[in-house]
Coordinates of C-alpha atoms in Angstrom, one line a residue:
M470 CA 2.7 -96.7 109.7
R471 CA 4.8 -94.0 108.1
S472 CA 6.6 -91.7 110.5
V473 CA 5.9 -88.0 110.1
R474 CA 8.7 -85.8 111.3
G475 CA 9.1 -82.1 111.1
S476 CA 9.9 -79.0 113.1
I477 CA 8.1 -75.9 114.0
L478 CA 10.1 -72.7 114.3
F479 CA 8.4 -70.2 116.6
V480 CA 9.0 -66.5 116.0
A481 CA 7.5 -63.6 117.9
A482 CA 8.6 -60.4 116.3
A483 CA 8.0 -57.1 117.9
A484 CA 7.6 -53.9 116.0
A485 CA 10.1 -52.2 118.2
A486 CA 13.4 -53.4 119.7
C487 CA 12.8 -55.3 122.9
S488 CA 15.3 -53.2 124.8
G489 CA 13.1 -50.2 124.3
I490 CA 10.1 -52.0 125.8
A491 CA 9.5 -52.5 129.5
T492 CA 8.8 -56.3 129.1
C493 CA 9.5 -58.7 126.3
Q494 CA 7.2 -61.4 125.1
T495 CA 7.2 -64.7 126.9
L496 CA 6.0 -68.1 125.6
T497 CA 4.2 -69.8 128.5
T498 CA 2.5 -72.6 126.7
F499 CA 3.4 -74.4 123.5
E500 CA 1.9 -77.8 122.7
T501 CA 0.6 -80.0 119.9
F502 CA -2.9 -81.4 120.1
K503 CA -5.4 -83.5 118.1
G504 CA -9.0 -82.7 117.5
A505 CA -11.1 -79.6 117.3
N506 CA -9.5 -76.2 117.8
P507 CA -10.2 -74.7 121.2
G508 CA -13.0 -72.2 121.4
T509 CA -11.2 -70.2 124.2
C510 CA -7.7 -69.6 125.4
S511 CA -7.8 -72.8 127.5
A512 CA -5.1 -75.1 126.3
P513 CA -6.5 -78.3 124.7
P514 CA -5.2 -81.8 125.9
P515 CA -1.7 -82.2 124.5
A516 CA -0.7 -84.9 122.1
S517 CA 2.9 -85.9 121.3
S518 CA 2.5 -88.6 118.6
F519 CA 1.0 -88.1 115.1
A520 CA 0.5 -90.4 112.1
A521 CA 0.1 -89.3 108.5
S522 CA -3.5 -90.5 108.8
D523 CA -4.1 -87.8 111.4
G524 CA -4.0 -85.3 108.5
T525 CA -2.9 -82.4 110.7
V526 CA -0.6 -81.5 113.5
N527 CA -2.4 -78.9 115.6
V528 CA -0.3 -76.4 117.6
Y529 CA -1.5 -74.2 120.5
F530 CA 0.6 -71.5 122.2
L531 CA 0.1 -68.7 124.6
L532 CA 2.2 -65.5 124.5
N533 CA 2.4 -63.0 127.4
S534 CA 3.6 -59.4 127.4
V535 CA 2.3 -58.8 123.9
H536 CA 2.3 -55.2 122.9
P537 CA 0.1 -53.3 120.4
G538 CA 1.5 -53.6 117.0
D539 CA 3.4 -56.9 117.7
V540 CA 3.2 -59.5 114.9
T541 CA 3.2 -63.2 115.6
K542 CA 4.5 -65.6 112.9
V543 CA 4.9 -69.4 112.9
L544 CA 7.2 -71.1 110.3
W545 CA 6.8 -74.8 109.4
L546 CA 9.9 -76.7 108.6
N547 CA 9.2 -79.9 106.7
P548 CA 11.2 -83.2 107.1
A549 CA 13.7 -82.0 104.5
G550 CA 14.4 -78.9 106.6
A551 CA 12.8 -76.5 104.1
N552 CA 10.4 -73.8 105.0
P553 CA 7.5 -74.4 102.6
W554 CA 4.8 -72.7 104.7
Y555 CA 4.1 -70.1 107.4
T556 CA 1.3 -68.2 108.9
M557 CA 1.3 -64.7 110.3
W558 CA -1.4 -63.0 112.4
D559 CA -2.5 -59.4 112.1
P560 CA -0.7 -56.9 114.3
T561 CA -1.9 -57.0 118.0
P562 CA -4.6 -54.4 118.6
N563 CA -4.5 -51.9 121.3
D564 CA -7.3 -53.4 123.4
G565 CA -5.7 -53.6 126.8
Y566 CA -4.9 -57.4 126.7
T567 CA -1.3 -58.4 127.0
S568 CA -1.8 -62.2 126.7
R569 CA -2.8 -63.8 123.4
C570 CA -3.5 -67.4 122.5
Y571 CA -3.0 -68.8 119.1
W572 CA -3.6 -72.1 117.4
I573 CA -2.9 -73.4 113.9
N574 CA -3.3 -76.7 112.0
F575 CA -0.4 -77.9 109.9
D576 CA -1.3 -80.2 107.0
I577 CA 1.0 -83.2 107.3
G578 CA -0.7 -85.5 104.8
K579 CA 1.5 -84.4 102.0
Y580 CA 4.7 -85.1 103.9

């Protein structure tokens, strides 16, 4: 079995400087998982080992104290340390919710 190694760099960028906001974002859950994406903000069962045959490494995370206009971005660093891929979500809407859950699937088959 081939070993698949890589890193995920997590970046939560606020539209305004954190010092000007009452609270800054906090990451309360960050885990990898296998299988289907969650249908709700309940964290899926975690997984810590992946093989190339899995096809993807799935990541789930929960951010608290998210403000309207905040943008969340995740960078994937491949085994060579390069940043070949990232995803960025739309700015947070002004809907009264301050906690947001996200999940993403990284294609590891090509590494």
